[in-house]
Short mmCIF file of N, CA and C in Angstrom, two decimals:
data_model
loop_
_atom_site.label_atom_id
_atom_site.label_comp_id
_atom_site.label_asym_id
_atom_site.label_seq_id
_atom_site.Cartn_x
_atom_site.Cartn_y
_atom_site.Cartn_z
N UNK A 1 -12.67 20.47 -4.38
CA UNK A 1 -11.88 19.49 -5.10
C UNK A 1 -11.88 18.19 -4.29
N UNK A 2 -12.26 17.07 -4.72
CA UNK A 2 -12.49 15.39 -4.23
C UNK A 2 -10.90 15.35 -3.81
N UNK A 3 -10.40 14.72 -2.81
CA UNK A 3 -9.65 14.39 -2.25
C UNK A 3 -9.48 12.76 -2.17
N UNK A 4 -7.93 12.25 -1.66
CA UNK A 4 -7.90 10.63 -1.51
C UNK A 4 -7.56 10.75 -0.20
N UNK A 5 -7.77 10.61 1.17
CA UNK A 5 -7.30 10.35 2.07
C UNK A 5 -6.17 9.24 2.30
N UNK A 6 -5.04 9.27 2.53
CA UNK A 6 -3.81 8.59 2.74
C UNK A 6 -3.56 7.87 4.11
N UNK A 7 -3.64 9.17 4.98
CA UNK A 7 -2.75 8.92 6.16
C UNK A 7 -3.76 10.02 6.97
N UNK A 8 -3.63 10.27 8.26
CA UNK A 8 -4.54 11.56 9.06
C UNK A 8 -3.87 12.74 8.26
N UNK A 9 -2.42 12.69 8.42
CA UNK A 9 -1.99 13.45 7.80
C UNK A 9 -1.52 14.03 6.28
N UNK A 10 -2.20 13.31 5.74
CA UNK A 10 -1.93 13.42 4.28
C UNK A 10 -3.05 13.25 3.55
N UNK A 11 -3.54 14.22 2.60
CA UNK A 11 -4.61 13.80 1.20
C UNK A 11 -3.68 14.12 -0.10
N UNK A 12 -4.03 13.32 -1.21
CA UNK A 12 -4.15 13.54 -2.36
C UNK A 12 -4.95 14.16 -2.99
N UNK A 13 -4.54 15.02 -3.63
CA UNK A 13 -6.52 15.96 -4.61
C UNK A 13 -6.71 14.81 -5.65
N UNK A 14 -7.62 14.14 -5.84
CA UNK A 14 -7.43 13.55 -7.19
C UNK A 14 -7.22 13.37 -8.48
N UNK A 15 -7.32 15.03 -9.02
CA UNK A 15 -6.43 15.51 -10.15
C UNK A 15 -5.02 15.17 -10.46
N UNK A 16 -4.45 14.28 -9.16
CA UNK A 16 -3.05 13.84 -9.13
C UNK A 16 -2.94 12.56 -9.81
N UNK A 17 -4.21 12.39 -10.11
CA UNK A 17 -4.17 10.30 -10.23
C UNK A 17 -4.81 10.31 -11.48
N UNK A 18 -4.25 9.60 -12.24
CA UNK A 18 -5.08 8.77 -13.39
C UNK A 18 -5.46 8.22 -13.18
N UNK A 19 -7.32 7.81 -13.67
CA UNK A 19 -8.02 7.02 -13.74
C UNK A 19 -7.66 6.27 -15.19
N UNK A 20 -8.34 5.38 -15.67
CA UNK A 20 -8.48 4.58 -16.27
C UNK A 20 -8.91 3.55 -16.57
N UNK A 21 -9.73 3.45 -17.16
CA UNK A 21 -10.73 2.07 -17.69
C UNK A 21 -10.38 1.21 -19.11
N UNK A 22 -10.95 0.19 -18.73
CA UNK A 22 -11.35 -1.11 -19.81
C UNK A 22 -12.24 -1.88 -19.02
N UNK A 23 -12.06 -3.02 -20.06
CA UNK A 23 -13.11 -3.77 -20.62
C UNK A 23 -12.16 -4.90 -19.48
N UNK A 24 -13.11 -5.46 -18.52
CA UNK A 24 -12.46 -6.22 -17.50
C UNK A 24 -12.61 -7.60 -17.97
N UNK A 25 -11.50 -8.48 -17.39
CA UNK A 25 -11.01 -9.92 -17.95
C UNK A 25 -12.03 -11.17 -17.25
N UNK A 26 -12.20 -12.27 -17.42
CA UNK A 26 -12.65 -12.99 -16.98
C UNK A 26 -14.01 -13.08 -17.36
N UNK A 27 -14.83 -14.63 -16.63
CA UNK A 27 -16.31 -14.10 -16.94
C UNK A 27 -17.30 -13.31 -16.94
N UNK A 28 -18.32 -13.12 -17.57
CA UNK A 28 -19.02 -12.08 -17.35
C UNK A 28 -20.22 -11.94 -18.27
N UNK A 29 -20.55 -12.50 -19.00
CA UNK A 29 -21.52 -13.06 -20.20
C UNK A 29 -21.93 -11.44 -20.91
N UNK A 30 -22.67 -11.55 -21.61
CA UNK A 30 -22.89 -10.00 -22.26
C UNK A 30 -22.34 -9.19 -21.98
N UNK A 31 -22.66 -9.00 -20.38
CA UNK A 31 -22.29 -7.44 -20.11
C UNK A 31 -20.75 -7.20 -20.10
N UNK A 32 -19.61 -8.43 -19.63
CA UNK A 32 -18.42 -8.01 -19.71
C UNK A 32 -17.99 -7.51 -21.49
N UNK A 33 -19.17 -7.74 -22.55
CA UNK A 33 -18.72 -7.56 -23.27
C UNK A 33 -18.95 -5.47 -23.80
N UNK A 34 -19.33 -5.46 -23.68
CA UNK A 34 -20.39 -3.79 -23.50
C UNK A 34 -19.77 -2.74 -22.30
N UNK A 35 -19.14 -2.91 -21.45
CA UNK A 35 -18.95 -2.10 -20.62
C UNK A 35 -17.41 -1.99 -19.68
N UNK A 36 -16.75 -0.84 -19.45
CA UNK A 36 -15.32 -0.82 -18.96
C UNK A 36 -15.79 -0.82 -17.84
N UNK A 37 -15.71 -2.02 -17.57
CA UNK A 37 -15.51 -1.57 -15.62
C UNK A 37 -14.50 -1.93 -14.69
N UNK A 38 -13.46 -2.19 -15.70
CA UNK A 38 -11.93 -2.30 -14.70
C UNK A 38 -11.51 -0.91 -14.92
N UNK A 39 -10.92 -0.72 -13.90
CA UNK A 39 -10.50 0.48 -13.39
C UNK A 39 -9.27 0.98 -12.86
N UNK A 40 -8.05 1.28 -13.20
CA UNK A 40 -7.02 1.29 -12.76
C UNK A 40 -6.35 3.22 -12.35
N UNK A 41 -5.66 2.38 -11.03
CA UNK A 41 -5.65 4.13 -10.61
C UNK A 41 -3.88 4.16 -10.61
N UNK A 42 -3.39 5.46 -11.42
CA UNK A 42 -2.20 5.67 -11.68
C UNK A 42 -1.54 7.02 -10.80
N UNK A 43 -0.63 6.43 -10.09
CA UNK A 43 -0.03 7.68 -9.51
C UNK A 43 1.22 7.86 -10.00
N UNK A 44 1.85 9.05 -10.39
CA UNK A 44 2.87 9.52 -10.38
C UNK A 44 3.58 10.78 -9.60
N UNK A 45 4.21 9.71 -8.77
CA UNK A 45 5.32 10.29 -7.80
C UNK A 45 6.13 11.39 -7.80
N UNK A 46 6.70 11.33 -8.91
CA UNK A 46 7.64 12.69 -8.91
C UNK A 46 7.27 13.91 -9.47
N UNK A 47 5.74 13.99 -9.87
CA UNK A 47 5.01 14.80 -10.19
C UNK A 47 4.31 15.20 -9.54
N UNK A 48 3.96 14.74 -8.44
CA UNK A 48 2.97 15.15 -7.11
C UNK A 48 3.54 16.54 -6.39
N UNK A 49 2.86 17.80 -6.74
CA UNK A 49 3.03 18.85 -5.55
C UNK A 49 2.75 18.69 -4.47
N UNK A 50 2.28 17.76 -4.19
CA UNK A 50 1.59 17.78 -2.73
C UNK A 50 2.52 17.02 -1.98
N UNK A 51 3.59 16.28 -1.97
CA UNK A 51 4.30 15.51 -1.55
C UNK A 51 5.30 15.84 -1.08
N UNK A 52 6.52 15.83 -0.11
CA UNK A 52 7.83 16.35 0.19
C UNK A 52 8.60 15.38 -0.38
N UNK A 53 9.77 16.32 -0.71
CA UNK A 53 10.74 15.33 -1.38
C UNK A 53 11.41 13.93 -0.43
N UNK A 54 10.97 14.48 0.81
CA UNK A 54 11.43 12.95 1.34
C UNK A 54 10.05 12.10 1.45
N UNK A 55 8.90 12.15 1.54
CA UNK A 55 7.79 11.23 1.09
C UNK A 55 8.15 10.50 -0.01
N UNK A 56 8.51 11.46 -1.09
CA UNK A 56 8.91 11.39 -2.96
C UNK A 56 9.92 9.92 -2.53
N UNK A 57 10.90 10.06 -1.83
CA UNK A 57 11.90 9.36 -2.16
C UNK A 57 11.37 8.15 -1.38
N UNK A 58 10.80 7.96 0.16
CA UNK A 58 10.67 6.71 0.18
C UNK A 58 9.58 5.94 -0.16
N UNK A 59 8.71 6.98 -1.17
CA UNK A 59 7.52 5.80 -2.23
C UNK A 59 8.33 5.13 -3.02
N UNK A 60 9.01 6.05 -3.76
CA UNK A 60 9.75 5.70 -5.23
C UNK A 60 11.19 4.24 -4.82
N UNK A 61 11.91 4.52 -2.95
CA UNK A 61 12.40 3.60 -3.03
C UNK A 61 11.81 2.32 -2.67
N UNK A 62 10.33 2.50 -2.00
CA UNK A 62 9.79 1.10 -1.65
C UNK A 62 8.76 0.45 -3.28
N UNK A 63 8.59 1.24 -3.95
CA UNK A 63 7.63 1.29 -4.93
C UNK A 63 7.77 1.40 -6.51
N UNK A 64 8.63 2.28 -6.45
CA UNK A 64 9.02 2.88 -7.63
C UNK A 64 8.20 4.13 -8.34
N UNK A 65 8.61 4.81 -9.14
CA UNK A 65 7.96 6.44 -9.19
C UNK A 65 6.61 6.17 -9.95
N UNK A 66 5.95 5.11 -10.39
CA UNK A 66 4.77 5.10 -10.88
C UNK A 66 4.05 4.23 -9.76
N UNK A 67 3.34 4.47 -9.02
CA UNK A 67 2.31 3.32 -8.47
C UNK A 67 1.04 3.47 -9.16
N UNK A 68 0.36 1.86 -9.16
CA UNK A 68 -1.00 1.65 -9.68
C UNK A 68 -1.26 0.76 -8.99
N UNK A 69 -3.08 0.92 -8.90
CA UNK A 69 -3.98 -0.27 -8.17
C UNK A 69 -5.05 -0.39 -9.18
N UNK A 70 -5.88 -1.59 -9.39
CA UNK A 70 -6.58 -2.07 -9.95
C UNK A 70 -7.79 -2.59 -9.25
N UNK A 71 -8.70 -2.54 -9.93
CA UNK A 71 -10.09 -3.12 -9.49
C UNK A 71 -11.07 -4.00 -10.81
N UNK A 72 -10.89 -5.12 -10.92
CA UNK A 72 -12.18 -4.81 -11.60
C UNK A 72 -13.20 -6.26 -10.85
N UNK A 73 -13.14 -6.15 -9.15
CA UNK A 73 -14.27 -6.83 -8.36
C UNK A 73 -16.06 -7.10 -8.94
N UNK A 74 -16.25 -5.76 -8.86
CA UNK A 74 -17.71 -6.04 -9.38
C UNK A 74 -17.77 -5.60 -10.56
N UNK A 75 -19.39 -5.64 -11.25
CA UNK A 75 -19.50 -5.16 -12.42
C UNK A 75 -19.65 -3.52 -12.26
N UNK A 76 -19.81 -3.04 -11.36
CA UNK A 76 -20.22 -1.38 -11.63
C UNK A 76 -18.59 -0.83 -11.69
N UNK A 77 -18.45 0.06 -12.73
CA UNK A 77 -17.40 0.98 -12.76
C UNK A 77 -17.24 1.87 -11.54
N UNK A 78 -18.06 2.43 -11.11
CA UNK A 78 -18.35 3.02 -10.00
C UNK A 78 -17.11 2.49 -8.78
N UNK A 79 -18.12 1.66 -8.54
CA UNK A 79 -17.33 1.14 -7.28
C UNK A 79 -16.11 0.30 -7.34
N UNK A 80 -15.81 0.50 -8.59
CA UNK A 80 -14.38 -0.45 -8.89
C UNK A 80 -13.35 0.98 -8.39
N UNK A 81 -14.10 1.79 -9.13
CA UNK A 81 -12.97 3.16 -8.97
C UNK A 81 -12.79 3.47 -7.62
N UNK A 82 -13.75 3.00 -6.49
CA UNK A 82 -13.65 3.35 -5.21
C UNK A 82 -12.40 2.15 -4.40
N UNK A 83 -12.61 1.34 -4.97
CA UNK A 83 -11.83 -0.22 -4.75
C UNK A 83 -10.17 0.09 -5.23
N UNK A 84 -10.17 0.63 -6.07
CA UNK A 84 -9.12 0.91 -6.99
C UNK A 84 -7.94 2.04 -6.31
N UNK A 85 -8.91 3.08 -6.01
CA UNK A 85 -8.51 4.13 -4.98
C UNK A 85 -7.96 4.02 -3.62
N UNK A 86 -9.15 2.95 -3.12
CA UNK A 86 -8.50 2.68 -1.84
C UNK A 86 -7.68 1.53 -1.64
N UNK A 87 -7.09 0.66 -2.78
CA UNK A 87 -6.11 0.10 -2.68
C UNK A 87 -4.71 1.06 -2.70
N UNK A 88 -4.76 1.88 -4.07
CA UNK A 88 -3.73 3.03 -3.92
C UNK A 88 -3.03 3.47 -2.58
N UNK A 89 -4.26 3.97 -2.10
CA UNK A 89 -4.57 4.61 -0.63
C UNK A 89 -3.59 3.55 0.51
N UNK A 90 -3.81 2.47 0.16
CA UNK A 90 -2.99 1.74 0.70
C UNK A 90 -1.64 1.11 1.17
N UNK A 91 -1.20 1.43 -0.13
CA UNK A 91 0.05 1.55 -0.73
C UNK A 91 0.60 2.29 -0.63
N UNK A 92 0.27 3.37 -0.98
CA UNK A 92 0.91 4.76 -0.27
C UNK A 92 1.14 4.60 1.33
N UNK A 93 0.27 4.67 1.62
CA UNK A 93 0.20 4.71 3.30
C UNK A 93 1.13 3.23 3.79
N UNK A 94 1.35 2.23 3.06
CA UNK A 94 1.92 0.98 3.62
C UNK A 94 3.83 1.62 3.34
N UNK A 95 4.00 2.40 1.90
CA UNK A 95 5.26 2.97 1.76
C UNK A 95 5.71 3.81 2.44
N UNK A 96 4.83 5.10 2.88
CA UNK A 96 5.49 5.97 3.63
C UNK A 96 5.43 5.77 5.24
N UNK A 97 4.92 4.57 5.81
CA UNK A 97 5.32 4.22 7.10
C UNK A 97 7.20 4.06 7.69
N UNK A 98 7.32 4.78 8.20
CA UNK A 98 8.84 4.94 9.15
C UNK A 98 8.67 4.10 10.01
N UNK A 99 9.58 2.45 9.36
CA UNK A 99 10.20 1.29 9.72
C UNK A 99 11.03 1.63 11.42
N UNK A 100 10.59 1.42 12.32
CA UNK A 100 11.67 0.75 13.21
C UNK A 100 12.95 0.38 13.19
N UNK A 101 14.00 0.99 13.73
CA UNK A 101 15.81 -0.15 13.36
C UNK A 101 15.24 -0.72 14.44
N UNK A 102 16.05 -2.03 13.59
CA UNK A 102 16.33 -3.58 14.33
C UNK A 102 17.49 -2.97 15.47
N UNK A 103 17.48 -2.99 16.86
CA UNK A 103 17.91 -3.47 17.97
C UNK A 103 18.94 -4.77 18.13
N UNK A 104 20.24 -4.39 18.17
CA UNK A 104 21.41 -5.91 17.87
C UNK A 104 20.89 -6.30 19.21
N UNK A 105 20.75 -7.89 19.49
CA UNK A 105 20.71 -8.64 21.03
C UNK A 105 21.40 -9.52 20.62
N UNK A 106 22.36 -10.18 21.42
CA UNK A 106 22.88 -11.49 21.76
C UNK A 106 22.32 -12.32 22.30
N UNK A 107 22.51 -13.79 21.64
CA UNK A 107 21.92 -15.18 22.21
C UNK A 107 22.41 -14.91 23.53
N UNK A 108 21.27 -15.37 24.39
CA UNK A 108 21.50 -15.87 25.55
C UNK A 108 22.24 -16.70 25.79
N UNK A 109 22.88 -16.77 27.03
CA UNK A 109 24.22 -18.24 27.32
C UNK A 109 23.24 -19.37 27.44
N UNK A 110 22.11 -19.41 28.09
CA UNK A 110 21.37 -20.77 27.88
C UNK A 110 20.72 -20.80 26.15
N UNK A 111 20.62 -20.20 25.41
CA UNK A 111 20.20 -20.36 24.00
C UNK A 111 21.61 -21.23 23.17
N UNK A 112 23.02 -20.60 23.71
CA UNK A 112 23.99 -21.07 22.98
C UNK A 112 24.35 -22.62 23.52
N UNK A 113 24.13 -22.80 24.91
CA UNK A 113 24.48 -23.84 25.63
C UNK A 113 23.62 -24.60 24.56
N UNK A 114 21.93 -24.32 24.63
CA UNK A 114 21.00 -25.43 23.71
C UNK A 114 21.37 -25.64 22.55
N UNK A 115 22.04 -24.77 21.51
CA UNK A 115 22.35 -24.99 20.33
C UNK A 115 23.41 -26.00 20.22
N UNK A 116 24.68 -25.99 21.39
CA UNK A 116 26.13 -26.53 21.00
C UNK A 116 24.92 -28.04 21.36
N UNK A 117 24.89 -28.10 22.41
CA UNK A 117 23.69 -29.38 22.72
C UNK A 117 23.38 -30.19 22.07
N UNK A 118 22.45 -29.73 21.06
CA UNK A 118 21.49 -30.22 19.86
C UNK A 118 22.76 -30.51 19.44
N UNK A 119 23.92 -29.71 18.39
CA UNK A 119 24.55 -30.31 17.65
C UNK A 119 25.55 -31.31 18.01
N UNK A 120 25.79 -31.54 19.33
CA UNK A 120 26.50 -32.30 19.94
C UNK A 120 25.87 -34.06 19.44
N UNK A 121 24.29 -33.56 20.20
CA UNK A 121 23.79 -34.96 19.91
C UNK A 121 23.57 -35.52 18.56
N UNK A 122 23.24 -34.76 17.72
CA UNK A 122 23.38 -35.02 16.22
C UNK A 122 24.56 -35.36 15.67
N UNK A 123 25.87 -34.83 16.45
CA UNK A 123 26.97 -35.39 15.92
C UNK A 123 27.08 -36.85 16.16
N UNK A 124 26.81 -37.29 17.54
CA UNK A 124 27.12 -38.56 17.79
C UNK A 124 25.61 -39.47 16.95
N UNK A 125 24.75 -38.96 16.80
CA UNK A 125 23.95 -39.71 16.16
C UNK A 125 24.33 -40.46 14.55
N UNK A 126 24.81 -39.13 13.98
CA UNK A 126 25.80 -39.48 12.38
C UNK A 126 27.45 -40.35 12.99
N UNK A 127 27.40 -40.07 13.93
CA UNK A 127 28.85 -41.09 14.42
C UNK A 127 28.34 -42.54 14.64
N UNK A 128 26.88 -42.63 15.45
CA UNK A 128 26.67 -44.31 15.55
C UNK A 128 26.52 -44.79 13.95
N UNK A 129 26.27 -44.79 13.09
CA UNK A 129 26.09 -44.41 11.92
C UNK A 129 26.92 -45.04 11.21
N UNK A 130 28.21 -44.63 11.29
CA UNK A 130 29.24 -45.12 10.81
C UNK A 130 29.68 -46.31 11.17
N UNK A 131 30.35 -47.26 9.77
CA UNK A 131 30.82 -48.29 9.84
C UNK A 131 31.93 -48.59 10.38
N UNK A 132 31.85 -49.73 11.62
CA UNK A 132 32.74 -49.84 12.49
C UNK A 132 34.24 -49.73 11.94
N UNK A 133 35.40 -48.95 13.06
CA UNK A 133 36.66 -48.98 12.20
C UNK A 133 37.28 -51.07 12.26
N UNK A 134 37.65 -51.06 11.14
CA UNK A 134 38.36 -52.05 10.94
C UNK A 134 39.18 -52.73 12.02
N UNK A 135 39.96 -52.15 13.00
CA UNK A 135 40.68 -52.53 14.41
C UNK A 135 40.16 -53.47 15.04
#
């Protein structure tokens, strides 16, 4: 059974994915008229056996439970479907990456010193600015 490679650790069988074709947009003189060679690859998420329910959940929350990729680069169907796939492939693998937590740091005392600084001098800059008091 053809497989999608994901991750080292992960394949898709491709029986999991809809393919799908048409008739691709743009120029193309005759032949775009005669032949499907856009290619779109359909996954559905909450239907995948192959998946754990916590994979399931953070495709569906970065993605939503249907993902699709599209190709229609060249004229061969062929290799659109390979284009198509390994965008998928992509996506998947870009969703189920485990994000880093952000680390709280505090401004440095010389970062805050530079900030009051700056706004110091900008204050007096909008102060020369102003029209002399009347006195």
């Amino acid at each position: 059974m053809p497989i999608l490679q994901i991750r080292d650790d992960l394949a898709l069988p491709l029986d999991e994915i809809e393919l799908r074709t048409s008739r691709s947009s743009g120029p193309g003189g005759q032949h775009a008229n005669v032949t499907a060679s856009r290619v779109e690859a359909v996954f559905d998420v909450q239907a995948s056996p192959t998946l754990s329910e916590e994979q399931k959940a953070r495709i569906c929350a970065r993605l939503g439970p249907r993902v699709t990729a599209s190709a229609q680069d060249t004229r061969s169907q062929h290799r659109n479907r390979e284009l198509a796939l390994d965008r998928l492939a992509q996506r998947l693998a870009h969703a189920l990456e485990v994000r880093r937590p952000r680390t709280k740091t505090r401004p440095t005392r010389a970062s805050q010193r530079r900030r009051v600084d700056s706004k110091r001098r900008r204050a007096d800059v909008k102060r020369g600015r102003r029209r002399p008091d009347p006195d």
